[in-house]
PDB file of N, CA and C in Angstrom:
ATOM      1  N   MET A   1     -77.810-148.651  77.070  1.00  0.00           N
ATOM      2  CA  MET A   1     -79.644-148.877  77.536  1.00  0.00           C
ATOM      3  C   MET A   1     -80.134-149.957  76.836  1.00  0.00           C
ATOM      4  N   SER A   2     -80.676-150.762  77.959  1.00  0.00           N
ATOM      5  CA  SER A   2     -81.470-151.185  77.100  1.00  0.00           C
ATOM      6  C   SER A   2     -81.884-152.321  78.373  1.00  0.00           C
ATOM      7  N   ASN A   3     -83.573-152.919  78.294  1.00  0.00           N
ATOM      8  CA  ASN A   3     -84.254-154.093  78.525  1.00  0.00           C
ATOM      9  C   ASN A   3     -85.149-154.116  78.233  1.00  0.00           C
ATOM     10  N   SER A   4     -85.891-155.419  78.771  1.00  0.00           N
ATOM     11  CA  SER A   4     -86.899-155.406  78.736  1.00  0.00           C
ATOM     12  C   SER A   4     -88.133-154.760  77.800  1.00  0.00           C
ATOM     13  N   GLN A   5     -88.560-153.244  77.960  1.00  0.00           N
ATOM     14  CA  GLN A   5     -89.421-152.275  77.300  1.00  0.00           C
ATOM     15  C   GLN A   5     -88.472-151.608  76.086  1.00  0.00           C
ATOM     16  N   SER A   6     -87.179-152.095  75.882  1.00  0.00           N
ATOM     17  CA  SER A   6     -86.999-150.765  75.492  1.00  0.00           C
ATOM     18  C   SER A   6     -87.348-150.654  73.754  1.00  0.00           C
ATOM     19  N   THR A   7     -87.030-149.401  72.830  1.00  0.00           N
ATOM     20  CA  THR A   7     -88.270-149.842  72.164  1.00  0.00           C
ATOM     21  C   THR A   7     -87.549-149.996  70.949  1.00  0.00           C
ATOM     22  N   GLY A   8     -86.248-150.174  70.806  1.00  0.00           N
ATOM     23  CA  GLY A   8     -84.837-149.975  70.308  1.00  0.00           C
ATOM     24  C   GLY A   8     -84.909-149.617  69.394  1.00  0.00           C
ATOM     25  N   LEU A   9     -85.627-148.216  69.483  1.00  0.00           N
ATOM     26  CA  LEU A   9     -84.852-147.388  68.314  1.00  0.00           C
ATOM     27  C   LEU A   9     -83.928-146.366  69.146  1.00  0.00           C
ATOM     28  N   PRO A  10     -83.099-145.259  68.339  1.00  0.00           N
ATOM     29  CA  PRO A  10     -81.868-144.088  68.735  1.00  0.00           C
ATOM     30  C   PRO A  10     -82.545-143.985  70.084  1.00  0.00           C
ATOM     31  N   VAL A  11     -81.852-144.295  70.987  1.00  0.00           N
ATOM     32  CA  VAL A  11     -82.063-142.737  72.519  1.00  0.00           C
ATOM     33  C   VAL A  11     -82.503-141.414  71.909  1.00  0.00           C
ATOM     34  N   TRP A  12     -81.947-140.777  71.322  1.00  0.00           N
ATOM     35  CA  TRP A  12     -82.448-139.185  70.324  1.00  0.00           C
ATOM     36  C   TRP A  12     -83.294-139.618  70.420  1.00  0.00           C
ATOM     37  N   VAL A  13     -84.095-140.357  69.782  1.00  0.00           N
ATOM     38  CA  VAL A  13     -85.607-140.771  69.401  1.00  0.00           C
ATOM     39  C   VAL A  13     -86.158-141.159  70.316  1.00  0.00           C
ATOM     40  N   GLN A  14     -86.173-141.204  71.160  1.00  0.00           N
ATOM     41  CA  GLN A  14     -86.972-142.306  72.727  1.00  0.00           C
ATOM     42  C   GLN A  14     -87.782-141.251  73.521  1.00  0.00           C
ATOM     43  N   GLU A  15     -88.573-141.057  74.094  1.00  0.00           N
ATOM     44  CA  GLU A  15     -89.004-139.956  74.250  1.00  0.00           C
ATOM     45  C   GLU A  15     -88.140-140.215  76.178  1.00  0.00           C
ATOM     46  N   ARG A  16     -88.171-139.112  76.693  1.00  0.00           N
ATOM     47  CA  ARG A  16     -86.519-138.296  77.793  1.00  0.00           C
ATOM     48  C   ARG A  16     -87.344-139.249  78.826  1.00  0.00           C
ATOM     49  N   ASP A  17     -88.504-139.088  78.995  1.00  0.00           N
ATOM     50  CA  ASP A  17     -88.859-140.452  80.563  1.00  0.00           C
ATOM     51  C   ASP A  17     -88.971-141.297  80.232  1.00  0.00           C
ATOM     52  N   THR A  18     -88.484-141.884  79.471  1.00  0.00           N
ATOM     53  CA  THR A  18     -87.877-143.261  79.117  1.00  0.00           C
ATOM     54  C   THR A  18     -87.327-143.212  79.129  1.00  0.00           C
ATOM     55  N   VAL A  19     -86.270-142.861  78.209  1.00  0.00           N
ATOM     56  CA  VAL A  19     -84.609-142.571  78.222  1.00  0.00           C
ATOM     57  C   VAL A  19     -84.013-142.734  79.509  1.00  0.00           C
ATOM     58  N   ILE A  20     -84.376-141.245  80.711  1.00  0.00           N
ATOM     59  CA  ILE A  20     -83.911-141.029  82.134  1.00  0.00           C
ATOM     60  C   ILE A  20     -84.511-141.938  83.395  1.00  0.00           C
ATOM     61  N   ALA A  21     -85.648-143.296  82.769  1.00  0.00           N
ATOM     62  CA  ALA A  21     -85.870-144.061  83.269  1.00  0.00           C
ATOM     63  C   ALA A  21     -85.402-145.270  82.857  1.00  0.00           C
ATOM     64  N   ASN A  22     -84.559-145.686  82.090  1.00  0.00           N
ATOM     65  CA  ASN A  22     -83.372-146.512  81.627  1.00  0.00           C
ATOM     66  C   ASN A  22     -81.780-146.169  81.608  1.00  0.00           C
ATOM     67  N   ASP A  23     -82.029-145.138  82.723  1.00  0.00           N
ATOM     68  CA  ASP A  23     -80.362-145.090  82.187  1.00  0.00           C
ATOM     69  C   ASP A  23     -79.717-145.963  83.383  1.00  0.00           C
ATOM     70  N   ALA A  24     -80.042-146.491  84.207  1.00  0.00           N
ATOM     71  CA  ALA A  24     -79.369-147.749  84.768  1.00  0.00           C
ATOM     72  C   ALA A  24     -77.370-148.062  84.358  1.00  0.00           C
ATOM     73  N   GLY A  25     -76.832-148.256  85.053  1.00  0.00           N
ATOM     74  CA  GLY A  25     -75.326-148.676  84.407  1.00  0.00           C
ATOM     75  C   GLY A  25     -75.018-147.878  83.434  1.00  0.00           C
ATOM     76  N   VAL A  26     -74.969-146.207  82.861  1.00  0.00           N
ATOM     77  CA  VAL A  26     -74.002-145.910  82.075  1.00  0.00           C
ATOM     78  C   VAL A  26     -73.424-145.061  82.862  1.00  0.00           C
ATOM     79  N   GLU A  27     -71.554-145.255  81.333  1.00  0.00           N
ATOM     80  CA  GLU A  27     -71.142-144.435  82.499  1.00  0.00           C
ATOM     81  C   GLU A  27     -71.086-143.608  81.949  1.00  0.00           C
ATOM     82  N   TRP A  28     -71.084-142.600  82.411  1.00  0.00           N
ATOM     83  CA  TRP A  28     -71.127-140.817  82.534  1.00  0.00           C
ATOM     84  C   TRP A  28     -69.987-140.185  81.850  1.00  0.00           C
ATOM     85  N   ARG A  29     -69.811-138.898  81.255  1.00  0.00           N
ATOM     86  CA  ARG A  29     -68.998-138.786  80.442  1.00  0.00           C
ATOM     87  C   ARG A  29     -67.987-138.204  81.794  1.00  0.00           C
ATOM     88  N   GLU A  30     -68.666-137.729  82.684  1.00  0.00           N
ATOM     89  CA  GLU A  30     -67.967-136.307  83.568  1.00  0.00           C
ATOM     90  C   GLU A  30     -68.128-136.946  84.690  1.00  0.00           C
ATOM     91  N   GLY A  31     -68.407-138.336  84.917  1.00  0.00           N
ATOM     92  CA  GLY A  31     -68.260-139.447  85.740  1.00  0.00           C
ATOM     93  C   GLY A  31     -69.597-139.144  86.547  1.00  0.00           C
ATOM     94  N   LYS A  32     -70.738-138.208  86.785  1.00  0.00           N
ATOM     95  CA  LYS A  32     -72.338-138.531  87.101  1.00  0.00           C
ATOM     96  C   LYS A  32     -72.824-138.250  86.395  1.00  0.00           C
ATOM     97  N   ARG A  33     -74.248-138.470  87.195  1.00  0.00           N
ATOM     98  CA  ARG A  33     -75.427-138.290  86.201  1.00  0.00           C
ATOM     99  C   ARG A  33     -75.903-137.055  85.935  1.00  0.00           C
ATOM    100  N   PRO A  34     -76.524-136.354  85.299  1.00  0.00           N
ATOM    101  CA  PRO A  34     -76.401-135.241  84.566  1.00  0.00           C
ATOM    102  C   PRO A  34     -78.094-134.707  85.743  1.00  0.00           C
ATOM    103  N   ASP A  35     -77.959-133.488  86.383  1.00  0.00           N
ATOM    104  CA  ASP A  35     -78.782-133.309  86.628  1.00  0.00           C
ATOM    105  C   ASP A  35     -80.206-132.952  85.039  1.00  0.00           C
ATOM    106  N   TYR A  36     -81.372-133.512  85.759  1.00  0.00           N
ATOM    107  CA  TYR A  36     -82.362-133.608  84.629  1.00  0.00           C
ATOM    108  C   TYR A  36     -83.382-131.598  84.752  1.00  0.00           C
ATOM    109  N   ALA A  37     -83.100-131.363  85.617  1.00  0.00           N
ATOM    110  CA  ALA A  37     -84.025-130.557  86.346  1.00  0.00           C
ATOM    111  C   ALA A  37     -84.421-129.069  85.209  1.00  0.00           C
TER     112      ALA A  37
END
């Protein structure tokens, strides 16, 4: 998960909304994106 706006911080210390906004191309464990609601 990286893009031009990456903070360089590990995913677990970034803001939740930042991580969710930049999750394109992620291979999910269960094969589909989790429901973050």
